[in-house]
Coordinates of C-alpha atoms in Angstrom, one line a residue:
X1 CA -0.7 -47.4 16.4
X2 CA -2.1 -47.5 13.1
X3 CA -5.3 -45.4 14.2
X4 CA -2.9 -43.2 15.8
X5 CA -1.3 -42.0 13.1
X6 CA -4.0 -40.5 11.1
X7 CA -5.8 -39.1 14.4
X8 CA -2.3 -37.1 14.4
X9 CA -2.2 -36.5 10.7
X10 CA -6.2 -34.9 10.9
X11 CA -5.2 -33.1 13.9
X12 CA -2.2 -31.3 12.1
X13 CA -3.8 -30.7 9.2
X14 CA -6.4 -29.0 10.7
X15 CA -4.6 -26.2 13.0
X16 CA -3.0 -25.5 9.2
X17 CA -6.2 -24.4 7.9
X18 CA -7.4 -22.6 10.8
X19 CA -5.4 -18.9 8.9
X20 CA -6.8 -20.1 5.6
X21 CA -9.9 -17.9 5.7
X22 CA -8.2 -14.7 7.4
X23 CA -5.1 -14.5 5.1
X24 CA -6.0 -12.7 2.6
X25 CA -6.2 -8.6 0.8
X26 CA -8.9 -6.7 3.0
X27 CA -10.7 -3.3 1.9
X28 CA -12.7 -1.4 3.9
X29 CA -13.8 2.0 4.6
X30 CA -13.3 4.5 7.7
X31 CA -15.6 7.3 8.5
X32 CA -13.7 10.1 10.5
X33 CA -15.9 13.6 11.4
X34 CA -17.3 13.2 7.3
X35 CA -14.5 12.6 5.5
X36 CA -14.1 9.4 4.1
X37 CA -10.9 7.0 3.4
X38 CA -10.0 3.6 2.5
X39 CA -8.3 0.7 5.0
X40 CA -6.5 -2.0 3.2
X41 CA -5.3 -4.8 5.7
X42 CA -2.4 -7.5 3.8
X43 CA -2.8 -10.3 6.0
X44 CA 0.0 -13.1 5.1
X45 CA 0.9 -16.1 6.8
X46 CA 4.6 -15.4 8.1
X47 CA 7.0 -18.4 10.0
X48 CA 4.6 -19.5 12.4
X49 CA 2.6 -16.9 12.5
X50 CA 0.7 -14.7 11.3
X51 CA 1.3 -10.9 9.9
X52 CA -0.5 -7.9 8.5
X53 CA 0.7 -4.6 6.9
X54 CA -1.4 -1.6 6.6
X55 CA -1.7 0.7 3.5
X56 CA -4.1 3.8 3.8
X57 CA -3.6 5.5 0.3
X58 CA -5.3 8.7 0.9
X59 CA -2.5 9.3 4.0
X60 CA -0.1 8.0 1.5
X61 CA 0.7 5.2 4.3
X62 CA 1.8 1.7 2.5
X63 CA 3.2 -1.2 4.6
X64 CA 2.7 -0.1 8.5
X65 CA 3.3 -3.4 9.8
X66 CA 1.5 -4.8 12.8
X67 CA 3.4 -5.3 16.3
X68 CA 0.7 -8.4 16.6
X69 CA -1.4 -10.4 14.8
X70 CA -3.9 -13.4 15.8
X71 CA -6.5 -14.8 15.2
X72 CA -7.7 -17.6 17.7
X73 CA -11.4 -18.5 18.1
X74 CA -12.6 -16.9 14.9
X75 CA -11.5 -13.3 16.4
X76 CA -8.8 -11.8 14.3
X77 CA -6.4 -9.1 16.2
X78 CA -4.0 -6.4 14.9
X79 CA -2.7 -4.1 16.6
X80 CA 0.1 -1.0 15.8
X81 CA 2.0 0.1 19.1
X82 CA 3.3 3.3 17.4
X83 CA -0.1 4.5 16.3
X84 CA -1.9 3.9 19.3
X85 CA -4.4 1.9 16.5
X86 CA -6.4 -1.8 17.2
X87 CA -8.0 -3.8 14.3
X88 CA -10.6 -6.3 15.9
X89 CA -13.1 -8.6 14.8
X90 CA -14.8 -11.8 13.1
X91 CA -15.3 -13.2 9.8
X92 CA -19.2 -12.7 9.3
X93 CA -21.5 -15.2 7.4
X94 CA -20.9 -12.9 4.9
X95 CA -17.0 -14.0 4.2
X96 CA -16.9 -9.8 5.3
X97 CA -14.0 -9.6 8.2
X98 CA -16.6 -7.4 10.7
X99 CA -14.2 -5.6 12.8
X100 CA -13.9 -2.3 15.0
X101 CA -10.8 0.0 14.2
X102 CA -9.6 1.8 17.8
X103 CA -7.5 4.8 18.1
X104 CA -7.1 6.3 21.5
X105 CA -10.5 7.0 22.6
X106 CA -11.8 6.8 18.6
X107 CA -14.0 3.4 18.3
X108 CA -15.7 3.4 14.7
X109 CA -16.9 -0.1 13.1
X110 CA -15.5 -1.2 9.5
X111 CA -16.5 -3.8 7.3
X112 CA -13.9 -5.3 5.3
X113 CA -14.6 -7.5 2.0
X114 CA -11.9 -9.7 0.7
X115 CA -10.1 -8.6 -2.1
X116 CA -9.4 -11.2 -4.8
X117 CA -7.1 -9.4 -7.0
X118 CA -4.4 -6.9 -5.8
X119 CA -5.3 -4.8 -8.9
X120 CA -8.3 -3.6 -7.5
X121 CA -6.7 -2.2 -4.1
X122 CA -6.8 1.4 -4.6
X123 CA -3.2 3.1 -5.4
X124 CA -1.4 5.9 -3.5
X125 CA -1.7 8.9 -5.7
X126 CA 1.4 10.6 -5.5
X127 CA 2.0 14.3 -7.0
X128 CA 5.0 13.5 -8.7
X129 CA 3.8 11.3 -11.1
X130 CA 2.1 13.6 -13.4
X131 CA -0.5 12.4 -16.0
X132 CA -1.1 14.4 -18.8
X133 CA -2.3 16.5 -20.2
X134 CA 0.8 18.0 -19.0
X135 CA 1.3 21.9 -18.8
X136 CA 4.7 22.0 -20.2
X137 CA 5.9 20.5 -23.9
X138 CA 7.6 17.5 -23.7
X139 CA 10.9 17.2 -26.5
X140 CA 12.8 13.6 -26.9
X141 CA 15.9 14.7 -27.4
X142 CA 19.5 13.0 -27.5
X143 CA 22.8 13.9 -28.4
X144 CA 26.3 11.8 -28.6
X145 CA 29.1 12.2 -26.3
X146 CA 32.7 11.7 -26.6
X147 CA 32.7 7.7 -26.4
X148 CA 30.4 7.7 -29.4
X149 CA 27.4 6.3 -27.2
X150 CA 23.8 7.5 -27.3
X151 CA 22.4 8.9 -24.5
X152 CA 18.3 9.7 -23.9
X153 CA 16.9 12.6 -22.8
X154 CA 14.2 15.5 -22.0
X155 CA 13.8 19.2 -22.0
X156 CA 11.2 20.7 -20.1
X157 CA 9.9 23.8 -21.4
X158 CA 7.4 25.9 -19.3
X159 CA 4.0 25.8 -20.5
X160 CA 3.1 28.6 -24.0
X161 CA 2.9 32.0 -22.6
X162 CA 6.4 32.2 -20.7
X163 CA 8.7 34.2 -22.0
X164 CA 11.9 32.2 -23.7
X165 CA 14.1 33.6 -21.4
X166 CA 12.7 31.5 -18.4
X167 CA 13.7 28.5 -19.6
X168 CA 16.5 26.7 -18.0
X169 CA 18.3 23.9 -19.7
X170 CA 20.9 21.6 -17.8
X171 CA 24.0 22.5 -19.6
X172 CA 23.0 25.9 -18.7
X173 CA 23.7 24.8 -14.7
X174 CA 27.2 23.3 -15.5
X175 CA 27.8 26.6 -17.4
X176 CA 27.1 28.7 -14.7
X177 CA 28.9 26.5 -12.2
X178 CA 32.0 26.5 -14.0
X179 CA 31.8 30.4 -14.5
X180 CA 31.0 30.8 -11.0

């Protein structure tokens, strides 16, 4: 009994560390027809299980979760029902996760490397966060209301060059909604 025990114990341990090397932040790159884009895989050890989420920020996609995840006998397996889409492969001797991304009838190969540190995963871009230099002025303003109580603010004025009668202030649209 007393042999049993850590036979057991060795056993255990061991299907806990099987994951170890797949769970992790994966970049990698696709080639589609020239134009190329980044692949980042989240693979996370969920319940019993394992899961993966999908961001490609180019598409603007973050967070497609897959419908499956394995990995049994060093072949990891994703796959995303709604997009038709099938992440398979191997950790190479590398550390790289060697996989082939499928898509319908697409088939293209794709190398991921591990990602450390999540600030290195490229960012979604998104239009509405502007970086400056902006081409409109930008004017801190604030003003106190009736319960004595400091409120921030901005104007945005359109850029020099406009004529002064194009700007638009938001008092001016509860003006005109009250007249109107």
């Amino acid at each position: 009994m007393r042999k049993v025990i850590p036979i057991l114990i060795c056993i255990l341990s061991a299907g806990f560390g099987l994951n170890a090397q797949i769970v992790n932040d994966w970049l990698g790159e696709l080639n589609v027809q020239g134009i190329k884009f980044e692949i980042v895989l989240h693979v996370t050890e969920k319940d019993a299980g394992l899961e993966t989420r999908m961001d490609i920020p180019v598409q603007s996609v973050t967070g497609l979760t897959a419908d499956v995840t394995t990995y049994a006998e060093d072949t990891f397996e994703a796959k995303w029902d709604i997009a038709g889409i099938v992440i398979k492969g191997h950790i190479d001797s590398k550390g790289n996760l060697a996989a082939e991304f499928n898509q319908g009838k697409y088939i293209q190969p794709v190398d991921f490397t591990p990602v450390k540190n999540s600030e290195d995963l490229p960012k979604v871009s998104r239009q509405q966060d502007p970086k400056p230099p902006f081409d409109y002025q930008v004017r801190e303003v604030t003003f106190t209301n009736q319960e004595e109580k400091n409120i921030p603010g901005r104007n945005f004025d359109p850029a020099r060059g406009y004529k002064e009668s194009a700007r638009c202030y938001p008092h001016q649209w509860f003006r005109s909604a009250e007249q109107g």
